[in-house]
Short mmCIF file of C-alpha atoms in Angstrom, two decimals:
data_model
loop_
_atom_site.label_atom_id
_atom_site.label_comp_id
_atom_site.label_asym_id
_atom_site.label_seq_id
_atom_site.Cartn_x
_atom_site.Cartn_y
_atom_site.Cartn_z
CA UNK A 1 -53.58 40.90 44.89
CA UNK A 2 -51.14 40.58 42.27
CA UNK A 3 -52.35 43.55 40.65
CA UNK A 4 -52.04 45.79 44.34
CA UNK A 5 -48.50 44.91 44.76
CA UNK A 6 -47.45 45.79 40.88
CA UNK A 7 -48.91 49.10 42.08
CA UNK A 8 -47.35 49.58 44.97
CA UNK A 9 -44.07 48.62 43.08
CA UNK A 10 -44.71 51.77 41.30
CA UNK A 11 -45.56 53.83 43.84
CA UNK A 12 -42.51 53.47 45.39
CA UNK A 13 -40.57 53.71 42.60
CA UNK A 14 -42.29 56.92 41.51
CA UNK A 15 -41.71 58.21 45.55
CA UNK A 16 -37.82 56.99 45.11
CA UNK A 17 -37.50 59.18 41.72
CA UNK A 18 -39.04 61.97 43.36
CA UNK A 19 -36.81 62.07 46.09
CA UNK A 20 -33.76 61.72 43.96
CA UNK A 21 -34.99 64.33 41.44
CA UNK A 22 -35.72 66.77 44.91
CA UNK A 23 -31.99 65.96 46.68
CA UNK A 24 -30.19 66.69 43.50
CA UNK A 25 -31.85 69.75 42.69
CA UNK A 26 -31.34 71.23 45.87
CA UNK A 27 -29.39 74.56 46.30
CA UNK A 28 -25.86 73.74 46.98
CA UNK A 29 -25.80 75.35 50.33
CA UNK A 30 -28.47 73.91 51.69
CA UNK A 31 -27.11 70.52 49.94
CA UNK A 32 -24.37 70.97 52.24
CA UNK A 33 -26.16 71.58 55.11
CA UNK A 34 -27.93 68.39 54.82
CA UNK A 35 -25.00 66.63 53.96
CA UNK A 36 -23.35 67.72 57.30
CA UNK A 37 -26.95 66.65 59.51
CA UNK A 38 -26.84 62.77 58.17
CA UNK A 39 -23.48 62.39 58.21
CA UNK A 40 -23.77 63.42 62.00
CA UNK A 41 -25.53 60.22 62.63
CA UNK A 42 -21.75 58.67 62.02
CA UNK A 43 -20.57 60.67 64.97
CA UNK A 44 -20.86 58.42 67.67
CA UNK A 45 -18.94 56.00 65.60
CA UNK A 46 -16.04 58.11 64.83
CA UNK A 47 -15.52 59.15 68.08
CA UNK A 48 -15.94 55.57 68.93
CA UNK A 49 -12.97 54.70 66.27
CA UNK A 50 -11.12 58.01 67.48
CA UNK A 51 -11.00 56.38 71.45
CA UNK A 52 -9.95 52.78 69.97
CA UNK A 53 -6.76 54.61 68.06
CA UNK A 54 -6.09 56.59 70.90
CA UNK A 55 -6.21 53.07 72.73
CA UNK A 56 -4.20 51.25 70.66
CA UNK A 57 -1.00 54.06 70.09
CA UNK A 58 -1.37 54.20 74.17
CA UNK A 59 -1.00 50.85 74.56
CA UNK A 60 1.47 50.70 71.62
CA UNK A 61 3.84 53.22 73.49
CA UNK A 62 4.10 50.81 76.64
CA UNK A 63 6.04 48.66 74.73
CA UNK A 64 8.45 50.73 73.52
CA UNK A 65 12.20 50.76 75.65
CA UNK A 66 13.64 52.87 78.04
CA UNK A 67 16.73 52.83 75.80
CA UNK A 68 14.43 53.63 72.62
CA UNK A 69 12.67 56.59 74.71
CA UNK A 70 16.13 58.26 75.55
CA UNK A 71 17.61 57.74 72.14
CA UNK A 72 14.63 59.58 70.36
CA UNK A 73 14.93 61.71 73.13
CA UNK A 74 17.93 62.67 72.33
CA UNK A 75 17.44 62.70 68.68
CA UNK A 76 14.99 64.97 69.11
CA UNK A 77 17.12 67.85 71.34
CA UNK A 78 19.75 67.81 68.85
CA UNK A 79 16.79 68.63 65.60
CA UNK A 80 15.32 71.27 68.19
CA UNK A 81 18.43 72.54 68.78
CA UNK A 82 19.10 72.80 64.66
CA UNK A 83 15.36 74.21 63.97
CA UNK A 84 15.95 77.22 66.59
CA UNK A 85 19.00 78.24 65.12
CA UNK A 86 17.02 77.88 61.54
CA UNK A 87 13.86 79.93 63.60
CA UNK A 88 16.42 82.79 64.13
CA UNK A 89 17.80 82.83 61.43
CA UNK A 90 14.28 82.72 59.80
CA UNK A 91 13.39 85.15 61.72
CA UNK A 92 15.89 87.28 61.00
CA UNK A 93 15.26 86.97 57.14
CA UNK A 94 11.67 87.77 58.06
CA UNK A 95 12.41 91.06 59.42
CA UNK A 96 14.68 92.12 56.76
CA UNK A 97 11.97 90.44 53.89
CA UNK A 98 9.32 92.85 55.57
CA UNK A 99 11.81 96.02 55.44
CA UNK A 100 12.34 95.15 51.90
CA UNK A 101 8.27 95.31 51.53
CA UNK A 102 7.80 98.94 53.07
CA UNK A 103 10.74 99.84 51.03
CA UNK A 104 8.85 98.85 47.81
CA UNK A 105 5.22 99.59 49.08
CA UNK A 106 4.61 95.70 48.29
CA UNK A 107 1.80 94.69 51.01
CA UNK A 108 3.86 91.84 53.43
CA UNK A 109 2.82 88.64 53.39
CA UNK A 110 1.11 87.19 56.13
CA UNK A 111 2.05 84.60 58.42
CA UNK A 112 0.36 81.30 58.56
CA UNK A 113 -2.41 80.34 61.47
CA UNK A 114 -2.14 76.72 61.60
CA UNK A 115 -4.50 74.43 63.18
CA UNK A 116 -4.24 70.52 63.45
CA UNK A 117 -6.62 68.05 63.12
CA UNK A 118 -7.11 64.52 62.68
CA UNK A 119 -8.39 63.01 59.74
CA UNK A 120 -11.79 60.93 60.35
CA UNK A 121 -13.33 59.81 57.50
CA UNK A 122 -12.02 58.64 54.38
CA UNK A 123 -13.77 58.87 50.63
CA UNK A 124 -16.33 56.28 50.53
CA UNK A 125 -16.93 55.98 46.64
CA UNK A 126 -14.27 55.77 43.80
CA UNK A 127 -15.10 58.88 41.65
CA UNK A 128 -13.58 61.69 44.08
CA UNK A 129 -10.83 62.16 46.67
CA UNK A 130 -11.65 64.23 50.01
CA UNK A 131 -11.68 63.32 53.46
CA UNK A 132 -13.44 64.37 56.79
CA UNK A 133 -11.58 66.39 59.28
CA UNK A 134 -12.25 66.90 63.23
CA UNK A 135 -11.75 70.67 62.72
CA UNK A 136 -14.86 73.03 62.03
CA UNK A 137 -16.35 76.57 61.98
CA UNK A 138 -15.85 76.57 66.01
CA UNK A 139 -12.02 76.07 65.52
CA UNK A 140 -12.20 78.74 63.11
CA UNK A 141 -12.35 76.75 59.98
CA UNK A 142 -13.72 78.40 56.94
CA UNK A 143 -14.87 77.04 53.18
CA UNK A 144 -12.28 77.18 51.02
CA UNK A 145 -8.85 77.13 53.31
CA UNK A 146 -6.13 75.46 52.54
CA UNK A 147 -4.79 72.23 53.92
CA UNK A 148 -1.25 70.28 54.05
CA UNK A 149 0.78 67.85 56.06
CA UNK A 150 4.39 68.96 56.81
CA UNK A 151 5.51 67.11 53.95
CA UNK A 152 3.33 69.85 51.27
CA UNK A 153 0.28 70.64 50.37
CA UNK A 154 -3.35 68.17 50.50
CA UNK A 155 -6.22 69.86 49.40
CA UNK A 156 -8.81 72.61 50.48
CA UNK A 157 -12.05 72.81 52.70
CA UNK A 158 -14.93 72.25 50.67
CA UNK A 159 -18.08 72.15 53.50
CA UNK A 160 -17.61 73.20 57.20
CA UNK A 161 -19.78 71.85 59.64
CA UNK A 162 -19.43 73.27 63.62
CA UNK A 163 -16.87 70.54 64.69
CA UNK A 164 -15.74 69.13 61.25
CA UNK A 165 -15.38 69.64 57.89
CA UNK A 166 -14.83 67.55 54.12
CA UNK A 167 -11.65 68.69 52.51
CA UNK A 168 -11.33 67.93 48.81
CA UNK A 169 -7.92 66.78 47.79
CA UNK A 170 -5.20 66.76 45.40
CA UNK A 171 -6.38 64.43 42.61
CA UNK A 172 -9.85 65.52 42.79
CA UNK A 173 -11.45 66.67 39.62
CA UNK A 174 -12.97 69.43 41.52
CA UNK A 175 -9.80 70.67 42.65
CA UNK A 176 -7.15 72.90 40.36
CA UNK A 177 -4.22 74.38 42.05
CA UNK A 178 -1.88 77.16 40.21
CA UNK A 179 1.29 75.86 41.13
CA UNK A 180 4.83 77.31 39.46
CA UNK A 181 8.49 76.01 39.48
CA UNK A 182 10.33 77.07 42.20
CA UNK A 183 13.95 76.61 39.55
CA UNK A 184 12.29 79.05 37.02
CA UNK A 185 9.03 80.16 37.86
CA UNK A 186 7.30 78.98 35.30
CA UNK A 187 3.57 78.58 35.78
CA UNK A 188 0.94 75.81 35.35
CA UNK A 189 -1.97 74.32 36.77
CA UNK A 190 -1.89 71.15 38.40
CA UNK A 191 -5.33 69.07 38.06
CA UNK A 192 -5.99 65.02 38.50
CA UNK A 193 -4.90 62.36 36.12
CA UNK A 194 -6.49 59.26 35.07
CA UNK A 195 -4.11 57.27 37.08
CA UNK A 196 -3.06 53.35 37.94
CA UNK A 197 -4.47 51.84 41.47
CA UNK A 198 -0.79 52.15 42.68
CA UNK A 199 0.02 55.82 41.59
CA UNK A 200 -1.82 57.45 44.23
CA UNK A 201 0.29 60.49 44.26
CA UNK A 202 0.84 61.45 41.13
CA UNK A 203 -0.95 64.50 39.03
CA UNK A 204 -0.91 66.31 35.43
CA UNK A 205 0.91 69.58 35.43
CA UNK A 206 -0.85 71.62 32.53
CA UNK A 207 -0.54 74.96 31.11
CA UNK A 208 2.69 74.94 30.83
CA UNK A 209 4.43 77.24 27.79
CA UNK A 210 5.70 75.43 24.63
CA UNK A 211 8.96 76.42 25.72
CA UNK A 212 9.03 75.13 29.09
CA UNK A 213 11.97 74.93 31.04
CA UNK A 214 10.29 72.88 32.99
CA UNK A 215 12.66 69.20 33.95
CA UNK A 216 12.40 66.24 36.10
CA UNK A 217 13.17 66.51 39.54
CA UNK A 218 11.85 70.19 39.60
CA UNK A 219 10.37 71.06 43.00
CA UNK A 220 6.58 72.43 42.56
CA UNK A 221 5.16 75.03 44.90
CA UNK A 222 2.17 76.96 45.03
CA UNK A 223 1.44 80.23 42.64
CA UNK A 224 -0.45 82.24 45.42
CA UNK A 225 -2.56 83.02 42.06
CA UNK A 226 -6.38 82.10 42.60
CA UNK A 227 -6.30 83.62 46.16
CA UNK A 228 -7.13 80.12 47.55
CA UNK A 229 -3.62 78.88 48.34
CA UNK A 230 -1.02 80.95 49.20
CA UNK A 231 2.16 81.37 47.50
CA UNK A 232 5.32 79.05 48.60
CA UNK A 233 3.64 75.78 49.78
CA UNK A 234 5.47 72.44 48.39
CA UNK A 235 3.62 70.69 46.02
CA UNK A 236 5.35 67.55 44.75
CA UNK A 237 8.50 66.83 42.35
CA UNK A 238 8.43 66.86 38.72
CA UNK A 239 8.43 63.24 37.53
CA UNK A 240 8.65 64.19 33.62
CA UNK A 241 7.65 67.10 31.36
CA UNK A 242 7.19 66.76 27.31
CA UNK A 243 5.71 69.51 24.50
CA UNK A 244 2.72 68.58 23.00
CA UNK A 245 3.29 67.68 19.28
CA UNK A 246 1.66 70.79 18.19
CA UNK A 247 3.88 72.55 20.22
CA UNK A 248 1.62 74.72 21.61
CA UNK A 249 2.06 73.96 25.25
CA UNK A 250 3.88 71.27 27.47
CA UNK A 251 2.97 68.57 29.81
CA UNK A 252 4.20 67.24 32.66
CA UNK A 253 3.60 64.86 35.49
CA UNK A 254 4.01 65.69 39.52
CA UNK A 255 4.50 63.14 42.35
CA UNK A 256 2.96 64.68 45.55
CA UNK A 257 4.99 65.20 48.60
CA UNK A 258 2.46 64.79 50.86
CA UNK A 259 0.99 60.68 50.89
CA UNK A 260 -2.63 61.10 50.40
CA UNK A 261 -3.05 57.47 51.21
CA UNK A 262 -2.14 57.92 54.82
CA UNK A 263 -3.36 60.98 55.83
CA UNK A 264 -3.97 60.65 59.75
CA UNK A 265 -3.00 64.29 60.84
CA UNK A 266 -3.25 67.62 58.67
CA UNK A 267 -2.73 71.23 59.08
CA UNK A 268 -5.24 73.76 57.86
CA UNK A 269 -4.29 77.56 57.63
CA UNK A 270 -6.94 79.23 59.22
CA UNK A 271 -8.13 82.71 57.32
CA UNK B 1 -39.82 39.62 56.48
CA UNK B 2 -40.89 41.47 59.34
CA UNK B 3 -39.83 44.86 60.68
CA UNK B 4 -36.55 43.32 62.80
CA UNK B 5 -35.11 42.15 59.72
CA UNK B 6 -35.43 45.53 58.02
CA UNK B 7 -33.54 46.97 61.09
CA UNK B 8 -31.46 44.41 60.95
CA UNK B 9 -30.56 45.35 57.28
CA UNK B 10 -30.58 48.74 57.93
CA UNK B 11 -27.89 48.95 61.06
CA UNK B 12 -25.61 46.65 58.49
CA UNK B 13 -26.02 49.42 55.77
CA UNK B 14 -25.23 51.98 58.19
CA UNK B 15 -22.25 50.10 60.08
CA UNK B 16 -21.22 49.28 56.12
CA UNK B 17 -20.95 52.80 54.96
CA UNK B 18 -19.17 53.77 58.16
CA UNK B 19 -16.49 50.76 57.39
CA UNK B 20 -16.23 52.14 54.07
CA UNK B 21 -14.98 55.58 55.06
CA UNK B 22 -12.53 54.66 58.06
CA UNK B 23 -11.71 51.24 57.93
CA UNK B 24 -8.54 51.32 55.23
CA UNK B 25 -7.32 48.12 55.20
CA UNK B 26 -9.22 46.96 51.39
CA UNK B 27 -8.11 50.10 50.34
CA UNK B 28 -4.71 49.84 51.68
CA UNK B 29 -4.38 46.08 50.32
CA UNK B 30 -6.31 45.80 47.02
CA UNK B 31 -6.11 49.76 46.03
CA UNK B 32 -9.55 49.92 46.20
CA UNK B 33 -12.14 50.27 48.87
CA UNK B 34 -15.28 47.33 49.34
CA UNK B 35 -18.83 48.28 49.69
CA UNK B 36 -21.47 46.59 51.49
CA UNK B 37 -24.88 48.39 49.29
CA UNK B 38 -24.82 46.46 46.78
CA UNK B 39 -25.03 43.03 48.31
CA UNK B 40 -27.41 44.29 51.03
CA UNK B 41 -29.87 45.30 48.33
CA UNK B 42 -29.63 41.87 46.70
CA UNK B 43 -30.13 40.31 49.80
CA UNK B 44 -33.27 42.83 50.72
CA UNK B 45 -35.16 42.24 47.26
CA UNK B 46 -34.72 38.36 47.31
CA UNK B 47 -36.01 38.41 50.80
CA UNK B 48 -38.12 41.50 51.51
CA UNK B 49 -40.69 43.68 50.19
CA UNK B 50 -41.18 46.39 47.70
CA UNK B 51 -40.63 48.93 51.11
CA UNK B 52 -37.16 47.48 52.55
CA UNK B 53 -35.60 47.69 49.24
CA UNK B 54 -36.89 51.45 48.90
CA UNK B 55 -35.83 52.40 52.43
CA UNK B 56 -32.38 50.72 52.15
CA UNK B 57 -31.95 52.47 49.11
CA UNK B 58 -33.13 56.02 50.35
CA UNK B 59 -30.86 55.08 53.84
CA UNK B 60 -27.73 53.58 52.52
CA UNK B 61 -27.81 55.73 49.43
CA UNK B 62 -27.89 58.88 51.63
CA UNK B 63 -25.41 57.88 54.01
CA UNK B 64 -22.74 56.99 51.40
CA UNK B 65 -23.52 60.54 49.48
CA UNK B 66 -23.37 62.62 53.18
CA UNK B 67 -19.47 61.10 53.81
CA UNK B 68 -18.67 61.44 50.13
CA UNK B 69 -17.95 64.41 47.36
CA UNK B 70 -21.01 62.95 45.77
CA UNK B 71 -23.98 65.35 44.51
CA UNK B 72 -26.17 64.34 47.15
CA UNK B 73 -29.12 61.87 46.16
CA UNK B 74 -26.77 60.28 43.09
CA UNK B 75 -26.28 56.67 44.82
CA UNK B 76 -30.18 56.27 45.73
CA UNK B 77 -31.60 55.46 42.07
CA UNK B 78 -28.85 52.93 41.40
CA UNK B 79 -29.53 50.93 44.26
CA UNK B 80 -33.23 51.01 44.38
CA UNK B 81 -33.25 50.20 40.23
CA UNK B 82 -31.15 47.24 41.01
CA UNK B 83 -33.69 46.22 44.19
CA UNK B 84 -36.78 46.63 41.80
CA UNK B 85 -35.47 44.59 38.98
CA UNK B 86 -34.35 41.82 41.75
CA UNK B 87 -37.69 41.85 43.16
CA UNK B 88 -39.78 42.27 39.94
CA UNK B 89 -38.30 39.19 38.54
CA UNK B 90 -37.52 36.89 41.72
CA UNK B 91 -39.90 34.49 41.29
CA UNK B 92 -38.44 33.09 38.41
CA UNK B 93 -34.69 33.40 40.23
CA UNK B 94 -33.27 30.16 42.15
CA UNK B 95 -32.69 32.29 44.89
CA UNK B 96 -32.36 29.78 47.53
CA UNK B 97 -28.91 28.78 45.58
CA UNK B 98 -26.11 30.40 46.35
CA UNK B 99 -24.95 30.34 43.11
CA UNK B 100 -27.55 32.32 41.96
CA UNK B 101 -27.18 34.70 44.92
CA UNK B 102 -23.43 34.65 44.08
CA UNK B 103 -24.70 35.43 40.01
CA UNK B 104 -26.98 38.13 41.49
CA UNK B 105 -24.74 39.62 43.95
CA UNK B 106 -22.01 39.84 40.89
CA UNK B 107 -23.93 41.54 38.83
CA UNK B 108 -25.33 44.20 41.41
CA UNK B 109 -21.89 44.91 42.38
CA UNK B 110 -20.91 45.64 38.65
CA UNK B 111 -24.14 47.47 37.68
CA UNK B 112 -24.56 49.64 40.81
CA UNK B 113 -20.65 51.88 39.74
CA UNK B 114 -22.22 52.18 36.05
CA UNK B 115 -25.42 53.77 37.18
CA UNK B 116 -24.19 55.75 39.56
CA UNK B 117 -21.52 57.09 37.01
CA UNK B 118 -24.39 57.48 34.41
CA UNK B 119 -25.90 59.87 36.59
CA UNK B 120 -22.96 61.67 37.33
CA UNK B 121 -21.99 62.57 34.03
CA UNK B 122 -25.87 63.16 32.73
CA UNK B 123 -25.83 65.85 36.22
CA UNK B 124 -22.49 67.20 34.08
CA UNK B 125 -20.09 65.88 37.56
CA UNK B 126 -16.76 65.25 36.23
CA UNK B 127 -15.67 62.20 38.51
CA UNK B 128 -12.37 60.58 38.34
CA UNK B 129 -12.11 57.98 35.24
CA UNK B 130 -9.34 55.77 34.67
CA UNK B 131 -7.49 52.53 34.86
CA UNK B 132 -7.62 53.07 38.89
CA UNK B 133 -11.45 53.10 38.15
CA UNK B 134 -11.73 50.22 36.53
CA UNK B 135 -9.94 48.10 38.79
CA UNK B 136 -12.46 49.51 41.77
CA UNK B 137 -14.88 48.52 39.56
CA UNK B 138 -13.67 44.86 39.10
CA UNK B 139 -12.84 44.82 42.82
CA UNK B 140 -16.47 46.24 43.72
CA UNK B 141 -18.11 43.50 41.10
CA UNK B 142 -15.97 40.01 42.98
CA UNK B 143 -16.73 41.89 46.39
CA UNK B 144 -20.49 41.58 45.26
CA UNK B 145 -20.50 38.36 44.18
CA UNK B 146 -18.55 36.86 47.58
CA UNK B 147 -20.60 39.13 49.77
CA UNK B 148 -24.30 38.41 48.80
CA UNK B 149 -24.24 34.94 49.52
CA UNK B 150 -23.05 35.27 53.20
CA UNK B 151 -25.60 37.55 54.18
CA UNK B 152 -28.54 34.51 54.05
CA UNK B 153 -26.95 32.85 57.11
CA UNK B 154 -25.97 35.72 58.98
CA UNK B 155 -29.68 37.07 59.03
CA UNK B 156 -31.18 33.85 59.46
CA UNK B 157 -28.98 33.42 62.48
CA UNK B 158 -29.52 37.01 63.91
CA UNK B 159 -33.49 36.44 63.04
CA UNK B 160 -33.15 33.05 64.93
CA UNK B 161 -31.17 35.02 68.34
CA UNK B 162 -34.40 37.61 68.01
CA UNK B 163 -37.29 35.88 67.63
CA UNK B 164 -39.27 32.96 69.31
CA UNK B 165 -37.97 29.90 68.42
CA UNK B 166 -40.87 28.14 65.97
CA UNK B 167 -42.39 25.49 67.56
CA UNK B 168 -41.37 21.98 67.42
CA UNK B 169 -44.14 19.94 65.24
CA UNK B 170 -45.85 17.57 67.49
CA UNK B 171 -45.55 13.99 67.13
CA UNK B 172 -49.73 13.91 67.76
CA UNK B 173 -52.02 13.29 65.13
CA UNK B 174 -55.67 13.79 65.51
CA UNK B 175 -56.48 10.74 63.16
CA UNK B 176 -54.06 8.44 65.21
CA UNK B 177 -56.29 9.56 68.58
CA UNK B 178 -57.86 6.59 70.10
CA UNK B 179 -61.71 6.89 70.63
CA UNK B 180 -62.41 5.65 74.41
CA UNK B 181 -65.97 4.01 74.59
CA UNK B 182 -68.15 4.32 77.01
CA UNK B 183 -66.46 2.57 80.47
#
């Protein structure tokens, strides 16, 4: 008896090996397929979680005043007042920026599709950073977008699934943005850093010359280089920047604009 | 262990990894997030058989790696490894203490990262590594250690709401029974 069970003790081990060695050997598409059927067993539960938010912020916006409803009211005329006269003006820069483009024969850039949609899911181990979106392929969605909060940029789509899709972010290892100074143009990559559990948002700016110009409080935007991200979206703030003691490049640290700890709604610009 | 406590075990697993990835408030408080796998399994091999552990592992494993960046298939072997060991060797374990469950549940919770990041870096992944790390890691370990021990009662009370109550011993004893003679 003793003997049958040590057996089947290694039969199932031998199965579990098998499988393991099979799932991680698997072609990365069809990885991600896979991937995207299990992990729409959770469904039910996140739209579960989705109604109970929805629930809660409904319930949470009975309470609040009369008087606190006109004031942001209010509050808010005035800043739509501002950002029209900023649209025009916008525009108007717009039209004379594409003029300039013909002039030179310099292909215009395009403008933005935005979509919005919630975040879901969160990063269940330690080792990466990426989250679960409610957007997908049907929303127009596609591998490899871009994503960002109003505040700057988040991360990119990594697998799209019909109605959502995992989006790696900033301060995952699989994730390198070209990002350059918006005070001197300089050019570096931005990539994760081995950081403490309360520096959530800040990454290693690399690459950078041996001369640098590079200083603290620098704003950081996207290169456009890479194709993946376009050019112009806000990055984060330089926090410090120092040569390397063979001199040979310089170093620098970034705090993110955007909070990846409380991600609830993001933007993705749709190809 | 019948086939309701492997359900049982299985719908916490699944409910777990689900907490994991939306419920923010570990995360939010202790900078790192709690998971449930590696007290389950400890629970599951002291209790169960060679084929809970194995499906829990196959389950949970795949459930974690389908919400996560994580090459899918990496979190199975960890969790099954630590299952076999449990169960190879529980005999000689004082697994009805809670210490020892405690002991156990400890050293699943501290084991279970290192595997997994074994594998990652022998399949040539480059996860994150760093002080934030290691705090997850100590966090994960004390999360093991207070978890396992609470999962006895809470399946022995959800096997007890299940299941036919066992029968009450009767106070009859065949060599108390009085022989009537012939009247």
């Amino acid at each position: 008896m003793g003997q049958m069970l040590k057996k089947s003790h290694y039969l199932f081990l031998i199965l579990v090996v098998l499988l393991v060695v099979v799932l991680l050997n698997l072609p990365t598409p069809t990885a991600g397929k896979l991937k995207l059927a299990v992990s729409g067993l959770f469904l039910p539960l996140f739209g579960l979680a989705a109604s109970t938010h929805d629930s809660l912020a409904r319930g949470a916006d009975a309470l609040v005043s009369r008087r606190e409803l006109l004031r942001q009211n209010a509050d808010l005329l005035a800043s739509n007042q501002v950002l029209n006269l900023q649209l025009r003006q916008a525009a108007e820069v717009w039209r004379e920026n594409e003029q300039l483009h013909q002039m030179l024969k310099i292909p215009p850039q395009k403008p933005w599709r935005l979509r919005m949609g919630r975040v879901i899911a969160r990063e269940p181990s330690t080792w990466w950073r990426s989250v679960w979106i409610d957007l997908g392929s049907r929303d127009g969605v596609r591998a490899n977008c871009a994503v960002l909060t109003p505040d700057g940029l988040v991360g990119k789509v990594q697998i799209v699934g019909d109605n959502r899709s995992q989006v790696l972010l900033l301060g995952d290892p699989g994730l390198r943005v070209s990002v350059q100074d918006e005070t001197n143009n300089e050019t570096g990559v931005l990539m994760s850093t081995s950081s403490s559990p309360r520096e959530n948002n800040m990454l290693d700016l690399e690459y950078l010359s041996g001369t640098s110009r590079v200083r603290p409080g620098d704003r950081i935007i996207t290169s456009g280089a890479g194709g993946v991200f376009p050019g112009g979206i806000p990055v984060g703030r330089v926090v410090d920047a120092q040569p390397q003691e063979n001199g040979l490049s310089t170093e620098g640290r970034v705090q993110l604009f955007a909070d990846m700890g409380a991600l609830e709604e993001v933007w993705v610009i749709l190809p | 262990m019948n086939w309701l406590n492997t359900i049982f075990i299985l719908a916490l697993a699944y409910a777990g990894v689900f907490l994991e990835a939306s419920f923010d408030l570990f995360r939010n408080l202790l900078g790192a997030q709690i998971s449930l796998l590696p007290a389950l399994m400890v629970y599951t091999s002291l209790t169960g058989g060679i084929g809970a552990v194995a499906l829990l592992a196959a389950c949970g494993g795949l459930w974690l790696d389908c919400l996560s960046a994580n090459p899918l298939g990496v979190s199975i072997l960890p969790l099954f490894l630590i299952g076999f060991l449990i169960l190879r060797k529980r005999d000689l374990l004082l697994r009805e203490h809670q210490f020892a469950q405690s002991a156990l549940g400890l050293a699943a919770g501290a084991l279970c990262p290192l595997a997994t990041l074994f594998l990652l870096l022998n399949l040539g992944a480059s996860p994150l590594l760093g002080w934030r790390t290691f705090w997850q890691w100590v966090v994960g370990a004390l999360a093991g250690g207070v978890l396992t021990p609470w999962f006895f009662p809470l399946f022995g009370r959800l096997r007890r709401a299940f299941e036919y109550p066992l029968l009450q011993q009767s106070s009859f004893r065949p060599d108390r029974e009085i022989k009537r003679g012939r009247l």
